Short mmCIF file of C-alpha atoms in Angstrom, two decimals:
data_model
loop_
_atom_site.label_atom_id
_atom_site.label_comp_id
_atom_site.label_asym_id
_atom_site.label_seq_id
_atom_site.Cartn_x
_atom_site.Cartn_y
_atom_site.Cartn_z
CA UNK A 1 13.74 6.94 27.64
CA UNK A 2 12.63 3.35 26.63
CA UNK A 3 10.16 2.50 23.69
CA UNK A 4 6.64 2.81 24.57
CA UNK A 5 4.51 -0.15 24.11
CA UNK A 6 1.23 1.64 23.76
CA UNK A 7 -0.69 4.85 24.20
CA UNK A 8 -1.79 3.63 27.55
CA UNK A 9 1.70 3.37 28.79
CA UNK A 10 2.40 7.11 27.77
CA UNK A 11 -0.78 8.37 29.43
CA UNK A 12 -0.07 6.62 32.51
CA UNK A 13 3.22 8.53 32.67
CA UNK A 14 1.58 11.83 31.91
CA UNK A 15 -1.14 11.34 34.42
CA UNK A 16 1.62 10.71 37.21
CA UNK A 17 3.26 13.84 35.80
CA UNK A 18 6.55 11.79 35.31
CA UNK A 19 6.50 12.85 31.46
CA UNK A 20 5.17 15.84 29.61
CA UNK A 21 4.47 16.20 26.07
CA UNK A 22 7.30 18.40 25.21
CA UNK A 23 9.67 15.78 26.76
CA UNK A 24 7.89 13.01 24.66
CA UNK A 25 8.15 15.03 21.58
CA UNK A 26 11.91 15.86 22.07
CA UNK A 27 12.43 12.04 22.50
CA UNK A 28 10.92 11.47 19.24
CA UNK A 29 12.65 14.23 17.21
CA UNK A 30 15.88 12.71 18.75
CA UNK A 31 14.95 9.25 17.45
CA UNK A 32 14.10 10.72 14.07
CA UNK A 33 17.61 12.39 13.95
CA UNK A 34 19.30 9.22 15.15
CA UNK A 35 17.74 7.16 12.46
CA UNK A 36 17.54 9.71 9.64
CA UNK A 37 19.73 7.46 7.31
CA UNK A 38 16.68 5.16 7.23
CA UNK A 39 14.92 7.94 5.13
CA UNK A 40 11.44 7.26 6.78
CA UNK A 41 10.45 10.84 6.90
CA UNK A 42 9.94 13.22 4.02
CA UNK A 43 9.31 16.06 6.41
CA UNK A 44 9.39 16.54 10.13
CA UNK A 45 6.57 18.98 11.28
CA UNK A 46 8.66 20.57 14.13
CA UNK A 47 6.61 23.91 14.42
CA UNK A 48 3.24 22.35 14.18
CA UNK A 49 3.92 19.41 16.22
CA UNK A 50 5.42 21.70 19.20
CA UNK A 51 2.49 23.88 19.02
CA UNK A 52 0.14 21.02 19.07
CA UNK A 53 1.88 19.48 22.03
CA UNK A 54 1.50 22.87 23.98
CA UNK A 55 -2.05 22.81 23.32
CA UNK A 56 -2.72 19.28 24.27
CA UNK A 57 -0.62 19.73 27.57
CA UNK A 58 -2.86 22.42 28.55
CA UNK A 59 -5.96 20.24 27.92
CA UNK A 60 -4.44 17.42 30.05
CA UNK A 61 -4.04 19.89 32.75
CA UNK A 62 -7.62 20.99 32.83
CA UNK A 63 -8.82 17.37 32.20
CA UNK A 64 -10.33 18.23 28.62
CA UNK A 65 -7.95 16.18 26.67
CA UNK A 66 -9.04 13.79 23.88
CA UNK A 67 -8.86 10.01 23.38
CA UNK A 68 -5.39 10.21 21.60
CA UNK A 69 -3.71 12.80 23.71
CA UNK A 70 -0.06 11.65 23.98
CA UNK A 71 -0.03 9.72 20.79
CA UNK A 72 2.81 10.95 18.53
CA UNK A 73 1.75 9.72 15.13
CA UNK A 74 3.11 10.26 11.34
CA UNK A 75 1.00 10.19 8.39
CA UNK A 76 1.83 8.77 5.11
CA UNK A 77 2.81 11.48 2.42
CA UNK A 78 -0.39 11.12 0.46
CA UNK A 79 -2.62 12.36 3.21
CA UNK A 80 -3.54 15.95 3.20
CA UNK A 81 -2.79 18.48 6.08
CA UNK A 82 -3.82 21.87 5.65
CA UNK A 83 -0.87 24.16 5.48
CA UNK A 84 1.93 21.37 4.89
CA UNK A 85 3.43 20.03 1.98
CA UNK A 86 1.87 16.74 0.41
CA UNK A 87 3.81 15.22 -2.49
CA UNK A 88 2.87 11.37 -2.56
CA UNK A 89 6.76 11.13 -2.79
CA UNK A 90 6.62 12.19 -6.29
CA UNK A 91 8.30 15.04 -8.34
CA UNK A 92 4.89 15.69 -9.61
CA UNK A 93 3.74 17.28 -6.52
CA UNK A 94 6.95 18.50 -5.03
CA UNK A 95 6.21 21.89 -3.19
CA UNK A 96 2.46 21.50 -3.19
CA UNK A 97 1.06 22.77 -0.09
CA UNK A 98 -2.39 21.36 0.84
CA UNK A 99 -5.07 23.85 1.14
CA UNK A 100 -7.27 21.57 3.30
CA UNK A 101 -7.14 18.70 5.79
CA UNK A 102 -8.16 15.19 5.07
CA UNK A 103 -10.87 13.75 7.19
CA UNK A 104 -8.67 11.46 9.01
CA UNK A 105 -6.20 14.18 10.03
CA UNK A 106 -9.04 16.23 11.25
CA UNK A 107 -10.20 13.43 13.38
CA UNK A 108 -6.84 12.76 14.83
CA UNK A 109 -6.38 16.40 15.64
CA UNK A 110 -9.85 16.70 17.41
CA UNK A 111 -8.90 13.79 19.60
CA UNK A 112 -5.53 15.59 20.29
CA UNK A 113 -3.09 13.47 18.56
CA UNK A 114 0.23 15.20 17.71
CA UNK A 115 0.96 14.61 13.86
CA UNK A 116 5.00 14.67 13.87
CA UNK A 117 5.43 14.49 10.22
CA UNK A 118 5.10 13.11 6.71
CA UNK A 119 6.21 9.67 5.92
CA UNK A 120 7.99 8.52 2.58
CA UNK A 121 6.03 6.03 0.35
CA UNK A 122 6.31 4.55 -3.04
CA UNK A 123 5.43 7.20 -5.53
CA UNK A 124 1.66 7.71 -5.63
CA UNK A 125 1.50 4.46 -3.48
CA UNK A 126 2.35 2.29 -6.30
CA UNK A 127 5.06 -0.29 -5.37
CA UNK A 128 5.88 -3.08 -2.89
CA UNK A 129 9.49 -2.05 -1.59
CA UNK A 130 9.45 1.83 -1.05
CA UNK A 131 12.00 2.00 -3.89
CA UNK A 132 9.97 4.07 -6.30
CA UNK A 133 9.77 7.04 -4.03
CA UNK A 134 11.32 10.44 -5.60
CA UNK A 135 12.91 10.94 -2.36
CA UNK A 136 14.83 7.75 -2.29
CA UNK A 137 14.24 4.10 -0.80
CA UNK A 138 13.32 3.52 3.04
CA UNK A 139 15.57 1.17 4.71
CA UNK A 140 14.59 -1.49 7.00
CA UNK A 141 15.75 -1.00 10.47
CA UNK A 142 16.00 -4.79 10.94
CA UNK A 143 18.63 -5.01 8.10
CA UNK A 144 19.37 -1.76 6.39
CA UNK A 145 20.31 -3.50 2.97
CA UNK A 146 16.74 -4.66 2.81
CA UNK A 147 13.59 -2.82 1.80
CA UNK A 148 10.97 -1.69 4.21
CA UNK A 149 8.05 -3.17 2.07
CA UNK A 150 5.54 -0.77 0.47
CA UNK A 151 4.05 1.31 -0.23
CA UNK A 152 3.42 2.49 3.35
CA UNK A 153 7.30 1.75 3.88
CA UNK A 154 8.24 5.01 5.67
CA UNK A 155 5.12 4.42 8.08
CA UNK A 156 6.38 1.00 9.00
CA UNK A 157 9.85 1.70 9.62
CA UNK A 158 8.87 4.80 11.55
CA UNK A 159 7.12 2.72 14.06
CA UNK A 160 9.74 -0.10 13.88
CA UNK A 161 12.54 2.26 14.80
CA UNK A 162 10.51 4.23 17.42
CA UNK A 163 10.42 7.46 15.58
CA UNK A 164 6.68 7.77 16.45
CA UNK A 165 4.31 5.68 18.56
CA UNK A 166 2.02 5.05 15.60
CA UNK A 167 1.52 5.80 11.93
CA UNK A 168 -1.18 5.93 9.06
CA UNK A 169 -0.52 4.34 5.91
CA UNK A 170 -2.81 3.55 3.00
CA UNK A 171 -3.77 0.01 1.91
CA UNK A 172 -4.79 -0.49 -1.78
CA UNK A 173 -3.67 -4.11 -2.23
CA UNK A 174 -1.64 -4.66 0.96
CA UNK A 175 0.38 -1.55 1.26
CA UNK A 176 -0.08 -1.35 5.21
CA UNK A 177 0.04 -5.09 5.92
CA UNK A 178 2.91 -6.02 3.68
CA UNK A 179 5.39 -3.31 5.18
CA UNK A 180 4.21 -4.18 8.50
CA UNK A 181 5.10 -7.87 7.89
CA UNK A 182 8.60 -6.87 6.65
CA UNK A 183 9.10 -4.61 9.79
CA UNK A 184 7.51 -6.24 12.68
CA UNK A 185 4.57 -4.25 13.22
CA UNK A 186 0.70 -4.70 13.52
CA UNK A 187 -0.73 -3.57 10.09
CA UNK A 188 -4.43 -3.21 10.24
CA UNK A 189 -6.74 -2.63 7.08
CA UNK A 190 -10.33 -1.99 7.86
CA UNK A 191 -13.35 -2.91 5.79
CA UNK A 192 -13.25 -0.71 2.44
CA UNK A 193 -15.62 2.22 3.21
CA UNK A 194 -14.86 2.23 7.02
CA UNK A 195 -12.66 5.07 6.98
CA UNK A 196 -13.13 8.19 4.77
CA UNK A 197 -10.89 8.71 1.99
CA UNK A 198 -11.52 12.46 1.63
CA UNK A 199 -8.04 14.18 1.40
CA UNK A 200 -6.22 11.13 0.56
CA UNK A 201 -4.63 11.36 -2.78
CA UNK A 202 -6.13 8.64 -4.75
CA UNK A 203 -4.42 5.73 -6.51
CA UNK A 204 -7.30 3.22 -6.97
CA UNK A 205 -10.57 4.44 -5.59
CA UNK A 206 -12.52 1.32 -5.19
CA UNK A 207 -9.55 -0.27 -3.34
CA UNK A 208 -7.90 2.55 -1.33
CA UNK A 209 -8.35 2.38 2.33
CA UNK A 210 -6.62 4.10 5.26
CA UNK A 211 -5.08 1.82 7.47
CA UNK A 212 -2.71 1.87 10.80
CA UNK A 213 0.66 0.72 11.72
CA UNK A 214 1.09 0.29 15.44
CA UNK A 215 3.00 -1.78 18.14
CA UNK A 216 -0.03 -2.77 19.98
CA UNK A 217 -3.48 -4.00 19.11
CA UNK A 218 -5.20 -1.60 21.72
CA UNK A 219 -3.64 1.58 19.74
CA UNK A 220 -5.07 0.16 16.50
CA UNK A 221 -8.38 -0.22 18.13
CA UNK A 222 -8.25 3.20 19.46
CA UNK A 223 -7.32 4.75 16.19
CA UNK A 224 -10.11 2.87 14.32
CA UNK A 225 -12.55 4.07 16.83
CA UNK A 226 -11.50 7.55 16.13
CA UNK A 227 -11.12 7.49 12.38
CA UNK A 228 -14.00 5.39 11.38
CA UNK A 229 -17.53 6.49 10.66
CA UNK A 230 -19.75 8.53 8.21
CA UNK A 231 -18.31 11.49 6.53
CA UNK A 232 -20.31 14.05 4.35
CA UNK A 233 -17.28 14.45 2.21
CA UNK A 234 -17.17 10.95 1.12
CA UNK A 235 -20.22 9.23 -0.14
CA UNK A 236 -18.59 5.79 -0.16
CA UNK A 237 -18.02 5.50 3.38
CA UNK A 238 -20.22 3.39 5.53
CA UNK A 239 -22.84 5.20 7.87
CA UNK A 240 -22.88 2.36 10.40
CA UNK A 241 -22.44 3.30 14.07
CA UNK A 242 -18.81 3.06 15.33
CA UNK A 243 -18.19 0.86 18.19
CA UNK A 244 -15.93 1.43 21.11
CA UNK A 245 -13.44 -0.97 19.52
CA UNK A 246 -10.53 -0.30 22.27
CA UNK A 247 -12.91 -0.95 25.27
CA UNK A 248 -14.14 -4.18 23.93
CA UNK A 249 -10.76 -6.04 23.44
CA UNK A 250 -11.80 -9.30 25.24
CA UNK A 251 -11.23 -12.89 24.66
CA UNK A 252 -13.61 -14.46 21.96
CA UNK A 253 -15.50 -17.65 22.40
CA UNK A 254 -14.35 -20.58 20.57
CA UNK A 255 -14.25 -19.54 16.71
CA UNK A 256 -13.63 -21.35 13.48
CA UNK A 257 -10.47 -20.41 11.62
CA UNK A 258 -10.04 -21.45 8.04
CA UNK A 259 -6.53 -21.80 6.60
CA UNK A 260 -6.42 -21.22 2.99
CA UNK A 261 -4.57 -24.41 1.79
CA UNK A 262 -3.02 -23.04 -1.31
CA UNK A 263 -1.41 -20.21 0.38
CA UNK A 264 0.41 -22.50 2.98
CA UNK A 265 1.09 -25.22 0.66
CA UNK A 266 2.75 -23.41 -1.71
CA UNK A 267 6.38 -23.79 -2.93
CA UNK A 268 6.98 -19.91 -3.27
CA UNK A 269 6.31 -19.66 0.51
CA UNK A 270 9.34 -19.26 2.70
CA UNK A 271 10.16 -22.15 4.89
CA UNK A 272 10.66 -20.21 7.91
CA UNK A 273 7.29 -18.10 7.36
CA UNK A 274 5.53 -21.45 6.87
CA UNK A 275 7.10 -22.87 10.09
CA UNK A 276 6.08 -19.69 12.19
CA UNK A 277 2.57 -19.91 10.60
CA UNK A 278 2.13 -23.46 11.69
CA UNK A 279 3.29 -22.72 15.04
CA UNK A 280 0.92 -19.72 15.41
CA UNK A 281 -1.88 -22.40 14.40
CA UNK A 282 -1.26 -24.23 17.62
CA UNK A 283 -1.51 -20.96 19.69
CA UNK A 284 -4.97 -20.25 18.23
CA UNK A 285 -5.78 -23.81 19.27
CA UNK A 286 -4.60 -23.24 22.74
CA UNK A 287 -6.83 -20.36 22.93
CA UNK A 288 -9.82 -22.69 22.11
CA UNK A 289 -10.27 -21.90 18.49
CA UNK A 290 -10.95 -24.58 15.65
CA UNK A 291 -8.41 -24.76 12.78
CA UNK A 292 -9.54 -26.45 9.39
CA UNK A 293 -7.86 -26.31 6.04
CA UNK A 294 -9.98 -25.11 3.25
CA UNK A 295 -9.29 -24.86 -0.53
CA UNK A 296 -9.34 -21.53 -2.28
CA UNK A 297 -8.90 -22.35 -5.90
CA UNK A 298 -8.87 -18.73 -7.21
CA UNK A 299 -5.38 -17.92 -5.98
CA UNK A 300 -3.81 -17.75 -9.47
CA UNK A 301 -6.29 -15.05 -10.51
CA UNK A 302 -5.89 -12.60 -7.58
CA UNK A 303 -2.72 -10.77 -8.91
CA UNK A 304 -3.89 -10.45 -12.44
CA UNK A 305 -7.28 -9.08 -11.53
CA UNK A 306 -5.76 -6.82 -9.02
CA UNK A 307 -3.49 -5.03 -11.30
CA UNK A 308 -5.83 -4.82 -14.41
CA UNK A 309 -8.57 -3.11 -12.16
CA UNK A 310 -5.93 -0.95 -9.97
CA UNK A 311 -3.93 0.28 -13.04
CA UNK A 312 -7.26 1.26 -14.81
CA UNK A 313 -8.34 3.34 -11.88
CA UNK A 314 -4.88 4.95 -11.56
CA UNK A 315 -5.08 5.95 -15.30
CA UNK A 316 -8.01 7.75 -14.66
CA UNK A 317 -7.21 9.22 -11.13
CA UNK A 318 -3.86 10.35 -12.18
CA UNK A 319 -5.00 12.24 -15.43
CA UNK A 320 -5.66 15.41 -13.41
CA UNK A 321 -1.83 15.91 -12.95
CA UNK A 322 -1.47 17.52 -16.30
CA UNK A 323 0.92 20.41 -15.57
CA UNK A 324 -1.93 22.87 -15.95
CA UNK A 325 -4.23 23.09 -12.79
CA UNK A 326 -1.05 22.33 -10.11
CA UNK A 327 1.83 20.18 -9.85
CA UNK A 328 5.01 20.03 -11.87
CA UNK A 329 4.78 22.18 -14.93
CA UNK A 330 7.52 21.97 -17.91
CA UNK A 331 8.64 25.49 -18.81
CA UNK A 332 9.78 24.73 -22.30
CA UNK A 333 6.64 23.50 -23.78
CA UNK A 334 5.55 25.41 -27.00
CA UNK A 335 1.88 24.06 -27.25
CA UNK A 336 -0.58 22.65 -24.75
CA UNK A 337 -0.15 19.27 -26.02
CA UNK A 338 3.56 19.17 -25.46
CA UNK A 339 2.89 20.79 -22.09
CA UNK A 340 0.83 17.71 -21.10
CA UNK A 341 3.42 15.36 -22.51
CA UNK A 342 6.51 16.82 -21.05
CA UNK A 343 4.94 17.76 -17.67
CA UNK A 344 3.68 14.15 -17.00
CA UNK A 345 7.06 12.54 -18.49
CA UNK A 346 9.22 14.73 -16.14
CA UNK A 347 6.80 14.66 -13.05
CA UNK A 348 6.04 10.88 -12.87
CA UNK A 349 8.58 8.23 -12.21
CA UNK A 350 9.07 4.79 -14.10
CA UNK A 351 6.62 2.59 -12.17
CA UNK A 352 3.84 5.29 -12.22
CA UNK A 353 4.32 5.73 -15.91
CA UNK A 354 4.06 1.83 -16.21
CA UNK A 355 0.89 1.61 -14.43
CA UNK A 356 -0.65 4.57 -16.05
CA UNK A 357 0.08 2.97 -19.55
CA UNK A 358 -0.99 -0.49 -18.58
CA UNK A 359 -4.39 1.13 -17.16
CA UNK A 360 -4.94 3.17 -20.29
CA UNK A 361 -4.29 0.01 -22.42
CA UNK A 362 -6.87 -2.15 -20.45
CA UNK A 363 -9.45 0.62 -20.82
CA UNK A 364 -8.79 1.25 -24.64
CA UNK A 365 -11.34 0.37 -27.31
CA UNK A 366 -11.02 -3.23 -28.41
CA UNK A 367 -9.31 -4.17 -25.06
CA UNK A 368 -11.92 -3.15 -22.49
CA UNK A 369 -14.19 -6.19 -22.71
CA UNK A 370 -11.35 -8.58 -22.80
CA UNK A 371 -9.44 -7.22 -19.73
CA UNK A 372 -11.17 -4.91 -17.75
CA UNK A 373 -14.75 -5.97 -17.80
CA UNK A 374 -13.37 -9.72 -17.43
CA UNK A 375 -11.28 -8.73 -14.48
CA UNK A 376 -14.36 -6.98 -12.78
CA UNK A 377 -16.20 -10.26 -13.33
CA UNK A 378 -13.35 -12.29 -11.73
CA UNK A 379 -13.44 -9.88 -8.93
CA UNK A 380 -17.23 -10.61 -8.25
CA UNK A 381 -16.26 -14.29 -8.35
CA UNK A 382 -13.52 -13.86 -5.76
CA UNK A 383 -15.64 -11.86 -3.41
CA UNK A 384 -18.73 -14.45 -3.66
CA UNK A 385 -16.32 -17.31 -3.04
CA UNK A 386 -14.78 -15.35 0.12
CA UNK A 387 -18.26 -14.38 1.54
CA UNK A 388 -19.29 -18.15 1.09
CA UNK A 389 -16.36 -19.19 3.10
CA UNK A 390 -17.27 -16.57 5.67
CA UNK A 391 -20.60 -17.89 6.26
CA UNK A 392 -19.04 -21.26 7.44
CA UNK A 393 -15.99 -19.82 9.13
CA UNK A 394 -15.33 -16.83 11.30
CA UNK A 395 -11.93 -16.01 10.13
CA UNK A 396 -9.40 -16.56 7.15
CA UNK A 397 -5.76 -17.23 7.62
CA UNK A 398 -2.87 -17.02 5.25
CA UNK A 399 0.69 -15.66 5.16
CA UNK A 400 1.17 -11.94 4.37
CA UNK A 401 4.07 -12.28 2.20
CA UNK A 402 5.86 -15.14 0.40
CA UNK A 403 9.14 -14.27 1.81
CA UNK A 404 10.73 -11.92 4.36
CA UNK A 405 11.92 -8.53 3.56
CA UNK A 406 14.08 -8.81 0.12
CA UNK A 407 17.19 -7.02 -0.56
CA UNK A 408 17.30 -3.53 -2.09
CA UNK A 409 17.10 -3.84 -5.85
CA UNK A 410 16.59 -7.50 -5.87
CA UNK A 411 13.29 -7.27 -7.78
CA UNK A 412 13.29 -3.60 -9.02
CA UNK A 413 14.32 -4.54 -12.56
CA UNK A 414 11.44 -7.29 -12.71
CA UNK A 415 8.09 -5.67 -12.10
CA UNK A 416 6.23 -8.97 -12.54
CA UNK A 417 8.07 -10.69 -9.70
CA UNK A 418 7.60 -7.62 -7.44
CA UNK A 419 3.61 -7.76 -8.34
CA UNK A 420 3.71 -11.42 -7.52
CA UNK A 421 4.73 -10.56 -3.80
CA UNK A 422 1.25 -9.20 -3.48
CA UNK A 423 -0.52 -12.54 -3.84
CA UNK A 424 -1.66 -13.05 -0.32
CA UNK A 425 -2.52 -9.49 0.39
CA UNK A 426 -4.63 -8.54 -2.63
CA UNK A 427 -7.36 -11.07 -1.56
CA UNK A 428 -8.58 -8.81 1.14
CA UNK A 429 -8.56 -5.84 -1.10
CA UNK A 430 -10.48 -7.25 -3.91
CA UNK A 431 -13.19 -8.60 -1.50
CA UNK A 432 -13.12 -5.32 0.50
CA UNK A 433 -12.89 -7.24 3.97
CA UNK A 434 -10.90 -6.24 6.82
CA UNK A 435 -7.46 -7.78 7.34
CA UNK A 436 -4.51 -7.51 9.86
CA UNK A 437 -0.85 -8.51 9.58
CA UNK A 438 0.36 -9.94 12.98
CA UNK A 439 4.04 -10.37 13.79
CA UNK A 440 5.41 -13.72 14.63
CA UNK A 441 8.91 -12.96 15.57
CA UNK A 442 12.00 -13.18 13.62
CA UNK A 443 13.70 -15.63 11.47
CA UNK A 444 17.39 -16.92 12.16
CA UNK A 445 18.58 -13.98 10.21
CA UNK A 446 16.69 -11.52 12.43
CA UNK A 447 14.05 -10.50 9.81
CA UNK A 448 10.46 -10.08 11.01
CA UNK A 449 7.93 -12.80 10.07
CA UNK A 450 4.05 -12.36 9.99
CA UNK A 451 0.72 -13.90 9.63
CA UNK A 452 -2.59 -12.50 8.16
CA UNK A 453 -6.03 -12.84 9.50
CA UNK A 454 -9.25 -11.69 7.65
CA UNK A 455 -12.83 -11.74 8.46
CA UNK A 456 -16.41 -10.68 7.14
CA UNK A 457 -17.20 -7.08 6.46
CA UNK A 458 -17.54 -4.78 9.35
CA UNK A 459 -16.25 -7.55 11.79
CA UNK A 460 -13.24 -5.33 13.06
CA UNK A 461 -14.22 -5.92 16.59
CA UNK A 462 -13.75 -9.63 16.60
CA UNK A 463 -10.67 -9.33 14.43
CA UNK A 464 -8.85 -6.95 16.69
CA UNK A 465 -10.02 -8.97 19.76
CA UNK A 466 -8.75 -12.08 18.28
CA UNK A 467 -5.54 -10.42 17.39
CA UNK A 468 -5.35 -8.95 20.87
CA UNK A 469 -5.67 -12.34 22.52
CA UNK A 470 -3.26 -14.08 20.19
CA UNK A 471 -0.48 -11.43 20.85
CA UNK A 472 -1.02 -11.24 24.54
CA UNK A 473 -1.35 -14.87 25.24
CA UNK A 474 2.27 -15.07 26.58
#
């Protein structure tokens, strides 16, 4: 069985009785076994996936199947699924069985998707290489000596190596788009608040957003259509009506695309990525769109602002993991204070501890005004600058990453270098706007390259349509 390009291709096979869901599931189980060494899955849901396949097959037979019937999908291991373990790839939550399902899981199942397993990620979604996972690093299928990207590295590699058709990740500062770029996938992050975060283990609540990793824009559009929309369990979700994104993927009238000059004319940008992006600009022009370079003079402030704010929120969010209510508990503690200290010291990895400590510092008395409050003010400036640009231009374009996937261990000893790798992705997260990473083929070493498009709040339909036209031009 060959790799399927999209759900539409699978549905055609199912409708023509050339394939049934148990055969499809068996194919993906086999792919997972073949690629087990890549370490993309923390757990495969053999029993529940098989049961769901039987249920959906019956619905297909009687004509009542949902929009996602035939989609075999993996979920990042920070998304709750009732009756299944969820760990955020941390020792802190090892063995924890979720008593409820997240809104996104409920909506997947309501539309008859088959959830095949939970996918490896950086611990508590904190990392850019999937090397901080308690369950070990995820290897890039394009070159197993290189990282998958993070924090949704398992999600990206599962799609890259054809272990499932699509995957859910979470994007706090690029954690869907960056691994998608490293693995040659389409990584889509919608507007902040477009998809419910209920049942998603929090890292930084004002940034976290569920996103998708797919091989086709049509699948990304269909997933957004299913997942988006109001949720009474999450007061931060937009109550706007949800368009039928997948049915309206049509060529756009000529649009204005602004290239952020400082992101392209940057000595840190890999020459082959720059060359591929410049070639992509010609493709956009051939589709009738206007390209113009604009200045964005706040580039140097993006990473510091992002890490001050997200670590502060992480410090607060992760305080619940105290060894008392649930999660890892030290058994030798002789007092409540030592129980807290020992449980957290044993349960959290080094990168999570680093971010908690940094976040606690910037929130502490005497430093709150100098760091946290100042970072909030800079975030407002960044958002206003982006909104001003998007009054003139329809889309913004930049690289996704400064380099292709780097080697395992190359940056793990220098957190600042790792943090700076987020310089192009955190912009959309700070502004809360939708963004997508689109594959541009491979470099001479066979490593995937990518370009990023961003647009104004809740303009996902045009972003998906432009992406679809661009990738299907040839």
